Tab-separated table of N, CA and C in Angstrom:
chain	number	residue	atom	x	y	z
A	1	LYS	N	-64.832	-117.794	-20.427
A	1	LYS	CA	-63.417	-117.650	-20.740
A	1	LYS	C	-62.932	-118.851	-21.536
A	2	MET	N	-62.157	-118.577	-22.553
A	2	MET	CA	-61.678	-119.644	-23.417
A	2	MET	C	-60.561	-120.431	-22.755
A	3	LYS	N	-60.637	-121.738	-22.873
A	3	LYS	CA	-59.643	-122.616	-22.274
A	3	LYS	C	-59.021	-123.491	-23.357
A	4	ILE	N	-58.251	-122.860	-24.214
A	4	ILE	CA	-57.665	-123.584	-25.347
A	4	ILE	C	-56.790	-124.747	-24.875
A	5	TYR	N	-55.940	-124.465	-23.890
A	5	TYR	CA	-55.039	-125.507	-23.394
A	5	TYR	C	-55.825	-126.670	-22.795
A	6	ASP	N	-56.868	-126.359	-22.028
A	6	ASP	CA	-57.695	-127.420	-21.433
A	6	ASP	C	-58.326	-128.281	-22.523
A	7	ASN	N	-58.799	-127.643	-23.580
A	7	ASN	CA	-59.402	-128.386	-24.690
A	7	ASN	C	-58.369	-129.279	-25.372
A	8	ILE	N	-57.156	-128.750	-25.567
A	8	ILE	CA	-56.089	-129.534	-26.184
A	8	ILE	C	-55.770	-130.744	-25.300
A	9	CYS	N	-55.679	-130.516	-23.999
A	9	CYS	CA	-55.387	-131.610	-23.060
A	9	CYS	C	-56.444	-132.710	-23.137
A	10	LYS	N	-57.702	-132.295	-23.210
A	10	LYS	CA	-58.803	-133.253	-23.274
A	10	LYS	C	-58.695	-134.120	-24.532
A	11	VAL	N	-58.487	-133.462	-25.672
A	11	VAL	CA	-58.381	-134.183	-26.947
A	11	VAL	C	-57.141	-135.081	-26.948
A	12	ALA	N	-56.030	-134.539	-26.472
A	12	ALA	CA	-54.774	-135.296	-26.444
A	12	ALA	C	-54.909	-136.542	-25.578
A	13	LYS	N	-55.554	-136.390	-24.428
A	13	LYS	CA	-55.746	-137.524	-23.517
A	13	LYS	C	-56.584	-138.610	-24.190
A	14	ASN	N	-57.654	-138.193	-24.866
A	14	ASN	CA	-58.513	-139.149	-25.573
A	14	ASN	C	-57.760	-139.898	-26.661
A	15	LYS	N	-56.775	-139.241	-27.259
A	15	LYS	CA	-56.021	-139.843	-28.361
A	15	LYS	C	-54.710	-140.472	-27.889
A	16	GLY	N	-54.428	-140.369	-26.591
A	16	GLY	CA	-53.210	-140.950	-26.046
A	16	GLY	C	-51.938	-140.245	-26.504
A	17	VAL	N	-52.037	-138.930	-26.676
A	17	VAL	CA	-50.898	-138.129	-27.143
A	17	VAL	C	-50.464	-137.208	-26.007
A	18	SER	N	-49.165	-137.088	-25.781
A	18	SER	CA	-48.687	-136.196	-24.718
A	18	SER	C	-48.559	-134.765	-25.240
A	19	ILE	N	-48.712	-133.822	-24.325
A	19	ILE	CA	-48.546	-132.407	-24.662
A	19	ILE	C	-47.120	-132.175	-25.180
A	20	ASN	N	-46.178	-132.832	-24.531
A	20	ASN	CA	-44.773	-132.739	-24.929
A	20	ASN	C	-44.586	-133.122	-26.400
A	21	SER	N	-45.198	-134.219	-26.811
A	21	SER	CA	-45.039	-134.657	-28.203
A	21	SER	C	-45.747	-133.727	-29.184
A	22	ILE	N	-46.852	-133.136	-28.775
A	22	ILE	CA	-47.547	-132.165	-29.630
A	22	ILE	C	-46.608	-130.984	-29.893
A	23	GLU	N	-45.989	-130.483	-28.816
A	23	GLU	CA	-45.072	-129.352	-28.953
A	23	GLU	C	-43.879	-129.722	-29.824
A	24	ARG	N	-43.312	-130.883	-29.563
A	24	ARG	CA	-42.119	-131.316	-30.307
A	24	ARG	C	-42.426	-131.520	-31.792
A	25	GLU	N	-43.484	-132.256	-32.075
A	25	GLU	CA	-43.824	-132.587	-33.462
A	25	GLU	C	-44.235	-131.364	-34.288
A	26	ASN	N	-44.697	-130.335	-33.601
A	26	ASN	CA	-45.161	-129.133	-34.305
A	26	ASN	C	-44.192	-127.967	-34.171
A	27	GLU	N	-42.978	-128.271	-33.705
A	27	GLU	CA	-41.917	-127.269	-33.570
A	27	GLU	C	-42.353	-126.060	-32.749
A	28	LEU	N	-43.074	-126.345	-31.664
A	28	LEU	CA	-43.466	-125.299	-30.725
A	28	LEU	C	-42.519	-125.397	-29.532
A	29	SER	N	-42.230	-124.274	-28.907
A	29	SER	CA	-41.292	-124.323	-27.785
A	29	SER	C	-41.913	-125.081	-26.607
A	30	ALA	N	-41.055	-125.791	-25.880
A	30	ALA	CA	-41.513	-126.584	-24.740
A	30	ALA	C	-42.209	-125.679	-23.735
A	31	GLY	N	-43.365	-126.104	-23.270
A	31	GLY	CA	-44.118	-125.315	-22.297
A	31	GLY	C	-44.988	-124.226	-22.889
A	32	SER	N	-44.983	-124.110	-24.214
A	32	SER	CA	-45.769	-123.019	-24.811
A	32	SER	C	-47.272	-123.290	-24.781
A	33	LEU	N	-47.683	-124.549	-24.931
A	33	LEU	CA	-49.116	-124.848	-24.965
A	33	LEU	C	-49.813	-124.495	-23.658
A	34	CYS	N	-49.127	-124.710	-22.536
A	34	CYS	CA	-49.784	-124.467	-21.241
A	34	CYS	C	-50.103	-122.991	-21.029
A	35	LYS	N	-49.506	-122.123	-21.825
A	35	LYS	CA	-49.786	-120.686	-21.707
A	35	LYS	C	-51.000	-120.267	-22.536
A	36	TRP	N	-51.499	-121.162	-23.355
A	36	TRP	CA	-52.563	-120.808	-24.292
A	36	TRP	C	-53.904	-120.494	-23.641
A	37	ASN	N	-54.083	-120.826	-22.358
A	37	ASN	CA	-55.307	-120.390	-21.673
A	37	ASN	C	-55.247	-118.896	-21.391
A	38	VAL	N	-54.036	-118.366	-21.294
A	38	VAL	CA	-53.839	-116.962	-20.927
A	38	VAL	C	-53.466	-116.114	-22.137
A	39	VAL	N	-52.535	-116.620	-22.927
A	39	VAL	CA	-52.040	-115.907	-24.110
A	39	VAL	C	-52.568	-116.606	-25.360
A	40	SER	N	-53.212	-115.870	-26.230
A	40	SER	CA	-53.749	-116.494	-27.438
A	40	SER	C	-52.629	-116.925	-28.377
A	41	PRO	N	-52.735	-118.169	-28.892
A	41	PRO	CA	-51.727	-118.641	-29.838
A	41	PRO	C	-51.916	-117.990	-31.198
A	42	THR	N	-50.909	-118.099	-32.043
A	42	THR	CA	-51.084	-117.623	-33.416
A	42	THR	C	-52.012	-118.596	-34.127
A	43	VAL	N	-52.654	-118.117	-35.162
A	43	VAL	CA	-53.548	-118.974	-35.947
A	43	VAL	C	-52.753	-120.132	-36.545
A	44	ARG	N	-51.543	-119.846	-36.990
A	44	ARG	CA	-50.705	-120.885	-37.592
A	44	ARG	C	-50.415	-122.015	-36.600
A	45	SER	N	-50.056	-121.647	-35.376
A	45	SER	CA	-49.765	-122.654	-34.351
A	45	SER	C	-51.015	-123.446	-33.997
A	46	LEU	N	-52.123	-122.748	-33.836
A	46	LEU	CA	-53.380	-123.399	-33.494
A	46	LEU	C	-53.795	-124.377	-34.595
A	47	LYS	N	-53.627	-123.957	-35.841
A	47	LYS	CA	-53.971	-124.800	-36.988
A	47	LYS	C	-53.109	-126.066	-37.004
A	48	LYS	N	-51.809	-125.902	-36.744
A	48	LYS	CA	-50.891	-127.050	-36.701
A	48	LYS	C	-51.336	-128.077	-35.660
A	49	VAL	N	-51.653	-127.581	-34.473
A	49	VAL	CA	-52.050	-128.469	-33.375
A	49	VAL	C	-53.374	-129.153	-33.684
A	50	ALA	N	-54.325	-128.407	-34.223
A	50	ALA	CA	-55.624	-128.987	-34.576
A	50	ALA	C	-55.454	-130.093	-35.621
A	51	GLU	N	-54.649	-129.824	-36.638
A	51	GLU	CA	-54.414	-130.834	-37.685
A	51	GLU	C	-53.692	-132.046	-37.115
A	52	TYR	N	-52.730	-131.820	-36.251
A	52	TYR	CA	-51.971	-132.906	-35.626
A	52	TYR	C	-52.895	-133.816	-34.817
A	53	LEU	N	-53.865	-133.198	-34.127
A	53	LEU	CA	-54.798	-133.969	-33.300
A	53	LEU	C	-56.006	-134.476	-34.087
A	54	GLY	N	-56.127	-134.024	-35.329
A	54	GLY	CA	-57.241	-134.472	-36.166
A	54	GLY	C	-58.584	-133.898	-35.754
A	55	VAL	N	-58.559	-132.673	-35.239
A	55	VAL	CA	-59.807	-132.001	-34.862
A	55	VAL	C	-59.865	-130.635	-35.535
A	56	SER	N	-61.031	-130.001	-35.460
A	56	SER	CA	-61.164	-128.666	-36.041
A	56	SER	C	-60.629	-127.620	-35.073
A	57	ILE	N	-60.246	-126.487	-35.615
A	57	ILE	CA	-59.819	-125.364	-34.779
A	57	ILE	C	-60.971	-124.975	-33.846
A	58	GLU	N	-62.194	-125.034	-34.361
A	58	GLU	CA	-63.367	-124.676	-33.557
A	58	GLU	C	-63.451	-125.528	-32.300
A	59	GLU	N	-63.114	-126.813	-32.431
A	59	GLU	CA	-63.189	-127.701	-31.267
A	59	GLU	C	-62.189	-127.264	-30.187
A	60	LEU	N	-61.017	-126.824	-30.609
A	60	LEU	CA	-60.007	-126.370	-29.647
A	60	LEU	C	-60.373	-125.021	-29.035
A	61	LEU	N	-61.180	-124.243	-29.756
A	61	LEU	CA	-61.588	-122.922	-29.270
A	61	LEU	C	-62.874	-122.957	-28.447
A	62	ARG	N	-63.515	-124.115	-28.426
A	62	ARG	CA	-64.818	-124.213	-27.760
A	62	ARG	C	-64.729	-123.795	-26.292
A	63	GLU	N	-65.694	-123.002	-25.870
A	63	GLU	CA	-65.749	-122.555	-24.490
A	63	GLU	C	-66.576	-123.556	-23.705
A	64	ASP	N	-66.179	-123.759	-22.466
A	64	ASP	CA	-66.907	-124.682	-21.590
A	64	ASP	C	-68.262	-124.072	-21.265
A	65	ASP	N	-69.316	-124.826	-21.559
A	65	ASP	CA	-70.651	-124.295	-21.291
A	65	ASP	C	-71.134	-124.685	-19.888
A	66	GLY	N	-70.268	-125.368	-19.154
A	66	GLY	CA	-70.624	-125.744	-17.786
A	66	GLY	C	-71.441	-127.007	-17.683
A	67	LYS	N	-71.816	-127.596	-18.812
A	67	LYS	CA	-72.643	-128.803	-18.788
A	67	LYS	C	-71.809	-130.071	-18.714
A	68	GLY	N	-70.518	-129.966	-18.989
A	68	GLY	CA	-69.670	-131.150	-18.994
A	68	GLY	C	-69.882	-131.964	-20.240
A	69	GLU	N	-69.373	-133.189	-20.213
A	69	GLU	CA	-69.467	-134.037	-21.408
A	69	GLU	C	-70.775	-134.788	-21.422
């Protein structure tokens, strides 16, 4: 199962960026990112967040293989 929000949280934590600021800076509604594990985001929104965090869309879409880091 895809965990887009979990991936975003991981990247954001590594970069010292809050989820709140990602939403604000990318004009996404507050609390919208946390729903992305359940509801798929639009490509446009996903692209904005990936660019903001300086990662590829693929990295945010990566599924957990169970091996950890």
